[in-house]
PDB file of C-alpha atoms in Angstrom:
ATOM      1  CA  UNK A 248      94.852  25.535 -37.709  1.00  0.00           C
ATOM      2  CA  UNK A 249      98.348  24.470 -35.585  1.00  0.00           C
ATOM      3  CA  UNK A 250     100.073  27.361 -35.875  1.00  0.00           C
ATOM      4  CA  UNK A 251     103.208  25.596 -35.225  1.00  0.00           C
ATOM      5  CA  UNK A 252     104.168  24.519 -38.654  1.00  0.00           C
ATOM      6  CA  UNK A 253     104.411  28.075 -39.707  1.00  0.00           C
ATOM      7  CA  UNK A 254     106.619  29.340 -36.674  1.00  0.00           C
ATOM      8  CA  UNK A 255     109.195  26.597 -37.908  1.00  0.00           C
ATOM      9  CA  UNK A 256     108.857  27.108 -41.426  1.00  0.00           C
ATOM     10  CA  UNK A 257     109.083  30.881 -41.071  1.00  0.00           C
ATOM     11  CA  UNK A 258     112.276  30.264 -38.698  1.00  0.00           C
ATOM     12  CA  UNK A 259     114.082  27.810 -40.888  1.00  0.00           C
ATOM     13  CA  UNK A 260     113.424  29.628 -43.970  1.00  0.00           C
ATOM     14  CA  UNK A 261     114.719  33.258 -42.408  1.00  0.00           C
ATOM     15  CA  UNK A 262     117.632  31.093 -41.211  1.00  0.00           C
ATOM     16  CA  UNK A 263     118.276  29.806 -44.585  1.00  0.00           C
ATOM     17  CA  UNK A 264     118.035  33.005 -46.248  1.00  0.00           C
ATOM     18  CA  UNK A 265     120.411  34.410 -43.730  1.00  0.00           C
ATOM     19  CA  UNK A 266     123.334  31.818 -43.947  1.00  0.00           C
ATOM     20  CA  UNK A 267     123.001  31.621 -47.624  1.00  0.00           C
ATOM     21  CA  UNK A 268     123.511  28.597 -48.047  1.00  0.00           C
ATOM     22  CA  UNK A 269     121.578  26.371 -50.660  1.00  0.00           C
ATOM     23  CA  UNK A 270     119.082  23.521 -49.872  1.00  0.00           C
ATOM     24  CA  UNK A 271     121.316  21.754 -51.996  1.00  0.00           C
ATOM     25  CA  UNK A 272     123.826  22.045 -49.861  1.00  0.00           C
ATOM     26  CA  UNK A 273     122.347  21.931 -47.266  1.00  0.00           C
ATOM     27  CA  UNK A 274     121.218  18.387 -47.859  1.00  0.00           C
ATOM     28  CA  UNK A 275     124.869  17.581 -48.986  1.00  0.00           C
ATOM     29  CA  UNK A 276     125.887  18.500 -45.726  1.00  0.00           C
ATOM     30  CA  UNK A 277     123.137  16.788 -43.390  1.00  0.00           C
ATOM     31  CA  UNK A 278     123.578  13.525 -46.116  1.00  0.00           C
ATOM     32  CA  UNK A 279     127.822  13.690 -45.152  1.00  0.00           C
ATOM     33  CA  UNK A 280     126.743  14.051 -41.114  1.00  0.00           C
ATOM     34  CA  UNK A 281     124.490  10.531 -41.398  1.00  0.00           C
ATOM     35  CA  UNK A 282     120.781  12.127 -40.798  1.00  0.00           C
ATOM     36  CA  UNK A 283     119.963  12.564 -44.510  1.00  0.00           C
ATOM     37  CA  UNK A 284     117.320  14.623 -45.556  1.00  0.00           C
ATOM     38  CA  UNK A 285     116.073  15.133 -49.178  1.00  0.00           C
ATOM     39  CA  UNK A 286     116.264  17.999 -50.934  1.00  0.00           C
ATOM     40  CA  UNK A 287     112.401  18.249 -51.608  1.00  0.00           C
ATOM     41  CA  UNK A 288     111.866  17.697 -47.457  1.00  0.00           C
ATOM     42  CA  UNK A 289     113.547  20.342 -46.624  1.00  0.00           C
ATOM     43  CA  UNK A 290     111.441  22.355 -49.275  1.00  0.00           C
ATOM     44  CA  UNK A 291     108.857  21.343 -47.716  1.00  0.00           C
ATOM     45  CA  UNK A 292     110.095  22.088 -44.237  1.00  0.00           C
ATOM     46  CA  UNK A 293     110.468  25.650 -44.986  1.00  0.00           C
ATOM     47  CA  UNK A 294     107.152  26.236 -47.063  1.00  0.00           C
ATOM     48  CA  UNK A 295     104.683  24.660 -44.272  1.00  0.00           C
ATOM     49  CA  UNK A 296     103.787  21.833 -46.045  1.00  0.00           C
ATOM     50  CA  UNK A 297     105.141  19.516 -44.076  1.00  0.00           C
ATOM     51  CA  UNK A 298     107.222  19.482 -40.833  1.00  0.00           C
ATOM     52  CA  UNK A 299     109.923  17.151 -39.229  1.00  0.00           C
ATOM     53  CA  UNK A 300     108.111  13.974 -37.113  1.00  0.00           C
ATOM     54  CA  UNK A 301     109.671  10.967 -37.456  1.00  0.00           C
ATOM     55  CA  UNK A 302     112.875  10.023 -35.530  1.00  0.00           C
ATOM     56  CA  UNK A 303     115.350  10.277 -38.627  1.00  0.00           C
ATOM     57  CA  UNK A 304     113.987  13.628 -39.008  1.00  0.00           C
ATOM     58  CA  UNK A 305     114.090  15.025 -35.834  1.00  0.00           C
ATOM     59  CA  UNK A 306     117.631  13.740 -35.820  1.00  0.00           C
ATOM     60  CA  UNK A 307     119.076  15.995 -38.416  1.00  0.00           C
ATOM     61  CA  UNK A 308     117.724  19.136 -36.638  1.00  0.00           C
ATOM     62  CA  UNK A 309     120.856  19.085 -34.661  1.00  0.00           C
ATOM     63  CA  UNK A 310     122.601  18.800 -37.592  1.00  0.00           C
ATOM     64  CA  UNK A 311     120.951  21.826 -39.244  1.00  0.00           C
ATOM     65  CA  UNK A 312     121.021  23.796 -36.267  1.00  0.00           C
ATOM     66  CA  UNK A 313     124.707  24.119 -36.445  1.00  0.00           C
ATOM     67  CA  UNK A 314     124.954  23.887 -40.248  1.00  0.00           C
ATOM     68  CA  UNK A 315     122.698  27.421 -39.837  1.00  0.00           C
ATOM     69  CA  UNK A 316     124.849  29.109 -37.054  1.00  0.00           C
ATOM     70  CA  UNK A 317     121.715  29.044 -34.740  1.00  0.00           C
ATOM     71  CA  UNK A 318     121.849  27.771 -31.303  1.00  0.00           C
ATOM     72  CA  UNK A 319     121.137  24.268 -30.227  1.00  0.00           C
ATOM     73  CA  UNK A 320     116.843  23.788 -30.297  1.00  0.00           C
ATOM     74  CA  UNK A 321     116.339  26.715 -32.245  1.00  0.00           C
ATOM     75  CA  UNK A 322     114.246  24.884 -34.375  1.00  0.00           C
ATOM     76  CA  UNK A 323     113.747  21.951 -32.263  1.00  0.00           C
ATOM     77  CA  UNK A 324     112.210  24.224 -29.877  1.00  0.00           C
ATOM     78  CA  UNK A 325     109.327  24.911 -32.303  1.00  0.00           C
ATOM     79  CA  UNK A 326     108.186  21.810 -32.766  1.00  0.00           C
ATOM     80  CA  UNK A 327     107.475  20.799 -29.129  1.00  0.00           C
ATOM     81  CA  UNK A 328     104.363  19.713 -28.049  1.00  0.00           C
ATOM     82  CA  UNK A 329     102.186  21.618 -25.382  1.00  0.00           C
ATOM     83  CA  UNK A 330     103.234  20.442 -21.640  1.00  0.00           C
ATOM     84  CA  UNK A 331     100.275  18.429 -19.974  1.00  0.00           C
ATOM     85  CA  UNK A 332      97.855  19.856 -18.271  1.00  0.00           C
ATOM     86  CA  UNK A 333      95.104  18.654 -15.864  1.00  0.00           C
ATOM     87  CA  UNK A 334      94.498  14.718 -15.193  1.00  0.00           C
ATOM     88  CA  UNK A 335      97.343  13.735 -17.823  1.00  0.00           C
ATOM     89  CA  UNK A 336      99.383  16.031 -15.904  1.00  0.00           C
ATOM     90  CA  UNK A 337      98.867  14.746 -12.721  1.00  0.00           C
ATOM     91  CA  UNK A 338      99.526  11.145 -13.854  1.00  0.00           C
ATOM     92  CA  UNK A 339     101.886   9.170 -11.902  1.00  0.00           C
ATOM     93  CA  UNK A 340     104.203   7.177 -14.027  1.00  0.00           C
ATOM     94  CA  UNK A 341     103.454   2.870 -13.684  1.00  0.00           C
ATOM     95  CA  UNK A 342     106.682   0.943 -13.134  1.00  0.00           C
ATOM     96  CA  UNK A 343     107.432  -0.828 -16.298  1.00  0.00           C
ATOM     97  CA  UNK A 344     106.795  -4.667 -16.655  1.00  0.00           C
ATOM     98  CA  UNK A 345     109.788  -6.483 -15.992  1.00  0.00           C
ATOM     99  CA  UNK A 346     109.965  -8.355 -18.808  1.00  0.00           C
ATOM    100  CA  UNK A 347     109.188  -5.702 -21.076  1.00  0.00           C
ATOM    101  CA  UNK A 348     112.580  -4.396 -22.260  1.00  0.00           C
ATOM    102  CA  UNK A 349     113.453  -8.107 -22.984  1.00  0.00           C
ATOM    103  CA  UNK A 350     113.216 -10.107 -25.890  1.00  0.00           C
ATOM    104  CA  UNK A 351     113.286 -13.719 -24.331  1.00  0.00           C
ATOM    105  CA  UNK A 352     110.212 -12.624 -21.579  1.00  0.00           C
ATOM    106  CA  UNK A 353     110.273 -15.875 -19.891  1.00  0.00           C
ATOM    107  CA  UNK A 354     113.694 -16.290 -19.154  1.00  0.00           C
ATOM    108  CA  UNK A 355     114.049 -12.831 -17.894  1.00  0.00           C
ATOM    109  CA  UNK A 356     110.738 -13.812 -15.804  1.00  0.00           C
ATOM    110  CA  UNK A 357     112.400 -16.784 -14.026  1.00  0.00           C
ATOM    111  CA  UNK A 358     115.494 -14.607 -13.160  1.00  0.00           C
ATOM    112  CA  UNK A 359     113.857 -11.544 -11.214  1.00  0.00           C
ATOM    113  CA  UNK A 360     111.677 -14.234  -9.766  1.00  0.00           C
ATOM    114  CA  UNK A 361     114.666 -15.147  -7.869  1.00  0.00           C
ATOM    115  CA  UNK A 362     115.550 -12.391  -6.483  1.00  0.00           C
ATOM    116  CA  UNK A 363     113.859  -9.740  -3.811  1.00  0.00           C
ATOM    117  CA  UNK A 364     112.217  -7.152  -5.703  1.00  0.00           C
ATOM    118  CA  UNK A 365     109.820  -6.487  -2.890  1.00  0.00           C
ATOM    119  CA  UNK A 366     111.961  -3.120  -2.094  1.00  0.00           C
ATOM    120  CA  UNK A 367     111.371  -1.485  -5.633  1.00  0.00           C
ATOM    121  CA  UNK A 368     108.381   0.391  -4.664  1.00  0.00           C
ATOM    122  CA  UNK A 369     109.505   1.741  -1.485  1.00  0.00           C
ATOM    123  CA  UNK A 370     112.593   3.209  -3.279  1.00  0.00           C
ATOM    124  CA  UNK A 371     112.329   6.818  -4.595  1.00  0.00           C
ATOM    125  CA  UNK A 372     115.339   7.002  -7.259  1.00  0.00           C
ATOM    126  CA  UNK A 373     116.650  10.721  -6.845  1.00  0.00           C
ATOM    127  CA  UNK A 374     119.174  10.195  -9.461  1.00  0.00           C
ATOM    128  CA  UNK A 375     121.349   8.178 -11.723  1.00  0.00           C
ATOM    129  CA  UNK A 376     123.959   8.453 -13.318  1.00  0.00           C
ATOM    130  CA  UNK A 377     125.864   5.941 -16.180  1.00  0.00           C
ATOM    131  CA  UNK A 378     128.847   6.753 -17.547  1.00  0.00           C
ATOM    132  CA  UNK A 379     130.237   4.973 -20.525  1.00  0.00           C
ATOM    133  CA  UNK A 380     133.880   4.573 -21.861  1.00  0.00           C
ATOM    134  CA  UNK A 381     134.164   3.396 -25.190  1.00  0.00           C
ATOM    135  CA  UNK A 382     138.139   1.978 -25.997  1.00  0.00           C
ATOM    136  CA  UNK A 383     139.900   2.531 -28.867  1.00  0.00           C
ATOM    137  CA  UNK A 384     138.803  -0.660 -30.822  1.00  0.00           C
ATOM    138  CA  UNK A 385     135.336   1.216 -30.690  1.00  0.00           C
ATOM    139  CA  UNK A 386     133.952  -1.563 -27.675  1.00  0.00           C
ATOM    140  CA  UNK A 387     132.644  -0.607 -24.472  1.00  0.00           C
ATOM    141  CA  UNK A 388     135.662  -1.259 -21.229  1.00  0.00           C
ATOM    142  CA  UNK A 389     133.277  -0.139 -18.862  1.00  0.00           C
ATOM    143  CA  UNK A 390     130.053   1.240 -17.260  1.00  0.00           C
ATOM    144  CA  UNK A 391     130.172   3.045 -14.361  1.00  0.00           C
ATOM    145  CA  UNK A 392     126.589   3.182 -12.677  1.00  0.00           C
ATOM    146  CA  UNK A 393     125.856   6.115  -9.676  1.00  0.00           C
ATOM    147  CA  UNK A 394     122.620   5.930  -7.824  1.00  0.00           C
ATOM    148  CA  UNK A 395     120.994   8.436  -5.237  1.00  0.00           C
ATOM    149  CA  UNK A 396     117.983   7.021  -3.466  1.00  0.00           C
ATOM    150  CA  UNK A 397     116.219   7.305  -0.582  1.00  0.00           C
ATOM    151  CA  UNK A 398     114.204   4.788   1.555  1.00  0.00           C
ATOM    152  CA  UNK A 399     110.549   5.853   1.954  1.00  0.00           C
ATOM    153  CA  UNK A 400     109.527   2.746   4.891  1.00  0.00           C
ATOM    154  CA  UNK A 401     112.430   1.320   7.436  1.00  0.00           C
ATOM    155  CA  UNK A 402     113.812  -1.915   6.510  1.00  0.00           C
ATOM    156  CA  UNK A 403     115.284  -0.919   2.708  1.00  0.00           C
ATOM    157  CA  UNK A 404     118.308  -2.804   2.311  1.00  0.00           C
ATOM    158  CA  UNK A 405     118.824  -3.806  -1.308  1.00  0.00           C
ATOM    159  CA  UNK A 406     117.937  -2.897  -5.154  1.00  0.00           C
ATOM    160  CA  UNK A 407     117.944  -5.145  -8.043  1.00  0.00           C
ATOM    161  CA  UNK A 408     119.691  -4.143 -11.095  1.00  0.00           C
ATOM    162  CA  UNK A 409     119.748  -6.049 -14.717  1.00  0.00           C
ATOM    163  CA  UNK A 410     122.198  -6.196 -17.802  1.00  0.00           C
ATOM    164  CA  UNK A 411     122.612  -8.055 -20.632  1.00  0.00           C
ATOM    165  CA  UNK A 412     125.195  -8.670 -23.385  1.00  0.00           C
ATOM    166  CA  UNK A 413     126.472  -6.122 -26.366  1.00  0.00           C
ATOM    167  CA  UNK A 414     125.217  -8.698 -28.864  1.00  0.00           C
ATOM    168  CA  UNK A 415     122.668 -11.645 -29.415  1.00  0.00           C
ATOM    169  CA  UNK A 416     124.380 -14.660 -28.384  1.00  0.00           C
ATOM    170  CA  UNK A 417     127.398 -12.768 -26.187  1.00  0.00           C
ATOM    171  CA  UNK A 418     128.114 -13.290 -22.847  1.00  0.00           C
ATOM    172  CA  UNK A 419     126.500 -10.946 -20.380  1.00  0.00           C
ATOM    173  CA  UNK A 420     128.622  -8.633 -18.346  1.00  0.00           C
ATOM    174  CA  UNK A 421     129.681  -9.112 -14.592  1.00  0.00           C
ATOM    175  CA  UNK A 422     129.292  -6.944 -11.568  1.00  0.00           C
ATOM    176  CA  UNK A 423     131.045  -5.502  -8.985  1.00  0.00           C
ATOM    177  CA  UNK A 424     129.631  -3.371  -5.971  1.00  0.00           C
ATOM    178  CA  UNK A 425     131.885  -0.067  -5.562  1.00  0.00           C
ATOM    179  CA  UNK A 426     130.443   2.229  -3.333  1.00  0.00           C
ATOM    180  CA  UNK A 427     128.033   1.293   0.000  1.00  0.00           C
ATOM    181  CA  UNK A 428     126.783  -1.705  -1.448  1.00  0.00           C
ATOM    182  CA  UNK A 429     127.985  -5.592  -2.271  1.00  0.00           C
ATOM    183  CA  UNK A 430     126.444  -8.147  -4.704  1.00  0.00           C
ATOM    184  CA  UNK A 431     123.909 -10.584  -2.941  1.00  0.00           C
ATOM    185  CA  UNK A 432     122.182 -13.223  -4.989  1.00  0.00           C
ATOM    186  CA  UNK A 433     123.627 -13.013  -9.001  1.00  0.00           C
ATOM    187  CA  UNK A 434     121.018 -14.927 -11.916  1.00  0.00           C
ATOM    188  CA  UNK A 435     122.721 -15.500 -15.354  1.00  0.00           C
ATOM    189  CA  UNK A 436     121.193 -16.271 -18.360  1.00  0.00           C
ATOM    190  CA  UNK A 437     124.063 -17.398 -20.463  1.00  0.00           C
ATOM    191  CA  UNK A 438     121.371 -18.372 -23.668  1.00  0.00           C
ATOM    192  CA  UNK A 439     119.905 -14.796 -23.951  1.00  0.00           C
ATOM    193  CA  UNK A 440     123.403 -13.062 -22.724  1.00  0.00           C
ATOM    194  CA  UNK A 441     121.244 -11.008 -19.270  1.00  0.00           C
ATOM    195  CA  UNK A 442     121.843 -11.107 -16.162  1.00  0.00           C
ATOM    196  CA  UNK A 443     120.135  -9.672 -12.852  1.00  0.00           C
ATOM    197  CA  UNK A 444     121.688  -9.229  -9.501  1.00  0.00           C
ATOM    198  CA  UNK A 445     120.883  -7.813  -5.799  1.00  0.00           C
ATOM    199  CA  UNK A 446     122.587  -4.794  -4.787  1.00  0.00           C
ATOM    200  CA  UNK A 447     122.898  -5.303  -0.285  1.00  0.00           C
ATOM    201  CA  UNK A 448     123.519  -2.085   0.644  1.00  0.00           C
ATOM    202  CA  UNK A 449     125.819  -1.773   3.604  1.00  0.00           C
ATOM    203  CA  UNK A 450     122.920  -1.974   6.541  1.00  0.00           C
ATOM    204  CA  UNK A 451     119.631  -1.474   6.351  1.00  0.00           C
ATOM    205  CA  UNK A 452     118.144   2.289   5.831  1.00  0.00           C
ATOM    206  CA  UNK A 453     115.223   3.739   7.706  1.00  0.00           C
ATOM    207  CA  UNK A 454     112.055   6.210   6.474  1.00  0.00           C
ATOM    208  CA  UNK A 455     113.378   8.831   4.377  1.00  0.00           C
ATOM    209  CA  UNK A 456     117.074   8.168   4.590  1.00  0.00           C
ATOM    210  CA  UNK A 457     118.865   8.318   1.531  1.00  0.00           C
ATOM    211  CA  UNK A 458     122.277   6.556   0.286  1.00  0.00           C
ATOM    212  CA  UNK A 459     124.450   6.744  -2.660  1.00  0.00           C
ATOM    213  CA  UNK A 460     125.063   3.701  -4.412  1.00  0.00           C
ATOM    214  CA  UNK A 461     127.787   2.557  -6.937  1.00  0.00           C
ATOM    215  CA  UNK A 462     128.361  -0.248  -8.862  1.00  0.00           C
ATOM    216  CA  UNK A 463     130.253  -1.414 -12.775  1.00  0.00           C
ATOM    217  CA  UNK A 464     129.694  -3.447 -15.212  1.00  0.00           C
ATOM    218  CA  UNK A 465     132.030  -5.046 -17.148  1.00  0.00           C
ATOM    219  CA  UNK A 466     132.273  -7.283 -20.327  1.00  0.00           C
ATOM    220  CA  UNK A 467     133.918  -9.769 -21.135  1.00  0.00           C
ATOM    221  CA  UNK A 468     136.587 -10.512 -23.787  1.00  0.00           C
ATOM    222  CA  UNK A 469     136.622 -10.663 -27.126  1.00  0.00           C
ATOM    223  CA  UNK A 470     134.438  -7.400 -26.889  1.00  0.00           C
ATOM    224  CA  UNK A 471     132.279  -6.617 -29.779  1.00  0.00           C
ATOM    225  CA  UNK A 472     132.211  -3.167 -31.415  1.00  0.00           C
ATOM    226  CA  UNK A 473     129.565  -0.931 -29.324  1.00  0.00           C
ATOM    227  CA  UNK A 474     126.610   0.845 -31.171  1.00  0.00           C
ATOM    228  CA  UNK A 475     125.090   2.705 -28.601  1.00  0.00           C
ATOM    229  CA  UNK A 476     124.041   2.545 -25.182  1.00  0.00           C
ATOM    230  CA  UNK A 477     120.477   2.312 -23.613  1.00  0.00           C
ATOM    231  CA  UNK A 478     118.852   2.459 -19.933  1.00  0.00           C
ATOM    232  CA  UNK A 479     115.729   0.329 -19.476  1.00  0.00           C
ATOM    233  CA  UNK A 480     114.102   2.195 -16.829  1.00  0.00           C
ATOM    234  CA  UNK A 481     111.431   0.017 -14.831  1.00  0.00           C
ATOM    235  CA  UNK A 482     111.229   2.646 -12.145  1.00  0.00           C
ATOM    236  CA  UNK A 483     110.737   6.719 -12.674  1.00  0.00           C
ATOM    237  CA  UNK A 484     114.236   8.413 -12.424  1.00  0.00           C
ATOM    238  CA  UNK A 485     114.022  12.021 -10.574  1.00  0.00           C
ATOM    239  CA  UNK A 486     117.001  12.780 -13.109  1.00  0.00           C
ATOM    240  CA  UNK A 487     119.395  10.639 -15.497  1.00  0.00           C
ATOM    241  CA  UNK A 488     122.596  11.742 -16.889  1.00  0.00           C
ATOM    242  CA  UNK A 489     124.090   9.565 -19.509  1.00  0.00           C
ATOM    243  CA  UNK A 490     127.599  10.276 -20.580  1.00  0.00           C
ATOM    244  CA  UNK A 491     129.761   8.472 -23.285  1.00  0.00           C
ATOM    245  CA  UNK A 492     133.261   8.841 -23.902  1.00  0.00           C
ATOM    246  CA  UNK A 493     134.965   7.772 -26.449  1.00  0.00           C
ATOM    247  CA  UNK A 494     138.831   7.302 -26.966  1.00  0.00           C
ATOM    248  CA  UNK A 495     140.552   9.996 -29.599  1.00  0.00           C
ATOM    249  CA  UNK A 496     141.996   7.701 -31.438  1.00  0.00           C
ATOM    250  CA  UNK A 497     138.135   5.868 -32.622  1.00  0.00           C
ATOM    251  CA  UNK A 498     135.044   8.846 -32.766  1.00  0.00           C
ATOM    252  CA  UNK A 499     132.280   8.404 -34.180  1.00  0.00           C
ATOM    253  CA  UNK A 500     130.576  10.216 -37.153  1.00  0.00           C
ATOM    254  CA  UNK A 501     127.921  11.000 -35.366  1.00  0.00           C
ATOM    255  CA  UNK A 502     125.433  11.094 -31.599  1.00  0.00           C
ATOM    256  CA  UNK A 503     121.922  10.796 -31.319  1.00  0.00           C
ATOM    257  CA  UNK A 504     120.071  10.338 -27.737  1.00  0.00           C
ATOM    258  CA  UNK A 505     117.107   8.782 -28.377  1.00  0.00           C
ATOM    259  CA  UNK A 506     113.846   8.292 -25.954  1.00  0.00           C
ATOM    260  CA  UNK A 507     111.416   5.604 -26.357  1.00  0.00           C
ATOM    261  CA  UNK A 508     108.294   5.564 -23.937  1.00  0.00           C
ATOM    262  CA  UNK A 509     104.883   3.821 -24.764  1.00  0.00           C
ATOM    263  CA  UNK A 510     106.386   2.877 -27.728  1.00  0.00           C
ATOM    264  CA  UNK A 511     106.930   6.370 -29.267  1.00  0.00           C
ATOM    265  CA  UNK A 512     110.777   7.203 -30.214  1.00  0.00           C
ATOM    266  CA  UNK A 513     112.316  10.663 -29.672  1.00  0.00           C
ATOM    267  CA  UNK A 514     115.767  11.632 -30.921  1.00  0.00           C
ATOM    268  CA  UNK A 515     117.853  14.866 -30.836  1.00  0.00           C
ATOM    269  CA  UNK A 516     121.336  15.210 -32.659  1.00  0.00           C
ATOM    270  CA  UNK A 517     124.374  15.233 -29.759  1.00  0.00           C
ATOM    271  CA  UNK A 518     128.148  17.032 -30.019  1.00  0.00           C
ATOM    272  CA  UNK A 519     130.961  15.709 -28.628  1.00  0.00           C
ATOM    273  CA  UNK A 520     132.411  18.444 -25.898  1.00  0.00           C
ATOM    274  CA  UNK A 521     136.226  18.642 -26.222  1.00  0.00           C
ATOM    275  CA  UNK A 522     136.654  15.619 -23.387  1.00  0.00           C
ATOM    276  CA  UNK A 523     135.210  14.089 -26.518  1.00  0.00           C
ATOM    277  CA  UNK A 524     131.772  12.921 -24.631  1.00  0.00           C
ATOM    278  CA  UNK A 525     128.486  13.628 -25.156  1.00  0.00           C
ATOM    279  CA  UNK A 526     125.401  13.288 -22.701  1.00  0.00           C
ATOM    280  CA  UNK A 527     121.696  13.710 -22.637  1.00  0.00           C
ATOM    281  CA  UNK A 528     120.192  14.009 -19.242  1.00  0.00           C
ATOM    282  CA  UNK A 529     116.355  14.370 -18.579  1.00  0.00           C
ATOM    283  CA  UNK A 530     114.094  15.000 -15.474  1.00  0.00           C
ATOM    284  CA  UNK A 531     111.217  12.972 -13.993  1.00  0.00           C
ATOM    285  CA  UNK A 532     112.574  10.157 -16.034  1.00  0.00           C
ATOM    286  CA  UNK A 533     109.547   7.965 -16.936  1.00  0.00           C
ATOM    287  CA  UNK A 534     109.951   4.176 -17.637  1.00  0.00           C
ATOM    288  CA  UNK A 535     111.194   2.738 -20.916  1.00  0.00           C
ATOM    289  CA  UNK A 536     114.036   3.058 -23.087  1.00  0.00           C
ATOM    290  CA  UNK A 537     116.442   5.847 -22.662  1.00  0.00           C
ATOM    291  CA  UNK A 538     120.252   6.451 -24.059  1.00  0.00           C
ATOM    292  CA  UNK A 539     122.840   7.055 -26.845  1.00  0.00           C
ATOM    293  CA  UNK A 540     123.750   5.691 -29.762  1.00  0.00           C
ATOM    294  CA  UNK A 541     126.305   6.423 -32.889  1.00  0.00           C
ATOM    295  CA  UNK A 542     127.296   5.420 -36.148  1.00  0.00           C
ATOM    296  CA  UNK A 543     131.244   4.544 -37.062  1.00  0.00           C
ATOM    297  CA  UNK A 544     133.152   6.021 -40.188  1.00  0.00           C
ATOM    298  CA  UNK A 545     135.617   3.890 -42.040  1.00  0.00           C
ATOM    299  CA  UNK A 546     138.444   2.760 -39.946  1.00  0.00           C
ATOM    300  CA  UNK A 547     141.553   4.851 -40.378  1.00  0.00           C
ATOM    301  CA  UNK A 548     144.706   2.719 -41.738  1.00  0.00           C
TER     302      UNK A 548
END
């Protein structure tokens, strides 16, 4: 028998006992924070007959975590599955389909067609790094985008990047080169709201040389209210940081990042740091979905 639904139970319940505080409550207080959990889950959580798997769930950990006074993956910790060992371990990660991430396929199709995307597997991507600010009318002024990567054949001179609009329908953002790199060749979809655009770095790199690259989005006005914010990795990522910050004067309620590879979703509870950000960074990034997103109280009058 999986021994692991004991360790948790055991860990929660002892936690429980200690902070004497009642499930009631305790589901009160999870219910106020936005990851609800019922009052007979969490019974079942800390008897062994049953365990947190789905996203919701794994969600309010966080959340109980801190509601407990134990440290941050105390109980997440304990529900972690073994690390891979042997062939599955050895895997290397397949770039993700182009069109994958996208809901209009062909469209996206004709626009990377376009462009030169014959550099994207002679590109190791060291790191990235997206920060978001969110404004005080709760929409997204900008996204600043930081790349480290490194050449692996002479002759590297460009990456293609994609984006697409806040909402179905909206216009898609524009983009501006900042750091060792301009914009070449620039595809808009205005119908689906994406866009996908060359990134010339300043001269051409040879074998193993590596260069930090820079570059911001930004969308246009009337901007709608953001939600959250997501990377669609087609490439593995050595390591991401994500990093949203929002304005004092419009937080959120509350932060979950959120991982969705081969179709499986993974989300952990976030706090904001007194900057009033929160990140999630991971290592060995595989393609697929990857970010933050929040839920908004009622607007203060």
């Amino acid at each position: 028998m999986d021994p692991a639904p004991h360790c948790f139970a055991d860990a929660l319940r002892a936690a429980i006992a200690d902070s004497e505080i009642t499930l009631e409550r305790v589901a009160e207080q999870l219910r106020a924070r936005g990851t609800p959990v019922s009052l007979a889950t969490l019974s079942y959580w800390q008897t062994g007959r049953s365990r947190p798997e789905r996203p919701r769930s794994i969600a309010a950990l966080g959340h109980l975590e801190d509601l407990l006074g134990l440290g941050a993956g105390a109980l997440r910790g304990l529900l972690e599955a073994p690390r891979p060992r042997g062939r599955s371990a050895r895997r290397t990660p397949r770039p993700l389909a182009a069109s994958a991430p996208w809901a209009d396929t062909a469209e996206f199709r004709r626009l990377v067609a376009e462009l030169d995307l014959s550099h994207d597997t002679a590109i190791t991507r060291l790191s990235a790094h997206d920060r978001i600010v969110i404004g005080p009318d709760r929409a997204k002024t900008v996204q600043r985008t930081r790349q480290v990567l490194r050449a692996e054949r002479d002759g590297v001179d460009r990456l293609v990047v994609t984006g697409w609009a806040e909402r179905e329908g909206g216009a898609p953002p524009t983009l501006t080169g900042t750091r060792n790199c301009t914009l070449g060749r620039v595809n808009v979809d205005l119908r689906g709201g994406q866009v996908a655009a060359e990134l010339l770095f300043d001269r051409p790199l040879g074998r193993r040389e590596t260069i930090i690259v820079e570059h911001e989005y930004h969308l246009p006005s009337p901007r709608p209210i953001a939600y959250g914010h997501q990377r669609v990795s087609r490439m593995p990522v050595r390591e991401y940081l994500l990093e949203v910050r929002f304005d004092p004067r419009a937080l959120p309620r509350y932060c979950v990042q959120f991982t969705d590879v081969g179709g499986r979703e993974q989300v952990r509870a976030l706090t904001l740091d007194s900057a009033y950000t929160v990140h999630t960074m991971a290592l060995d990034l595989e393609p697929g979905r990857h970010g933050i997103r929040w839920a908004w109280g009622t607007p203060e009058v």
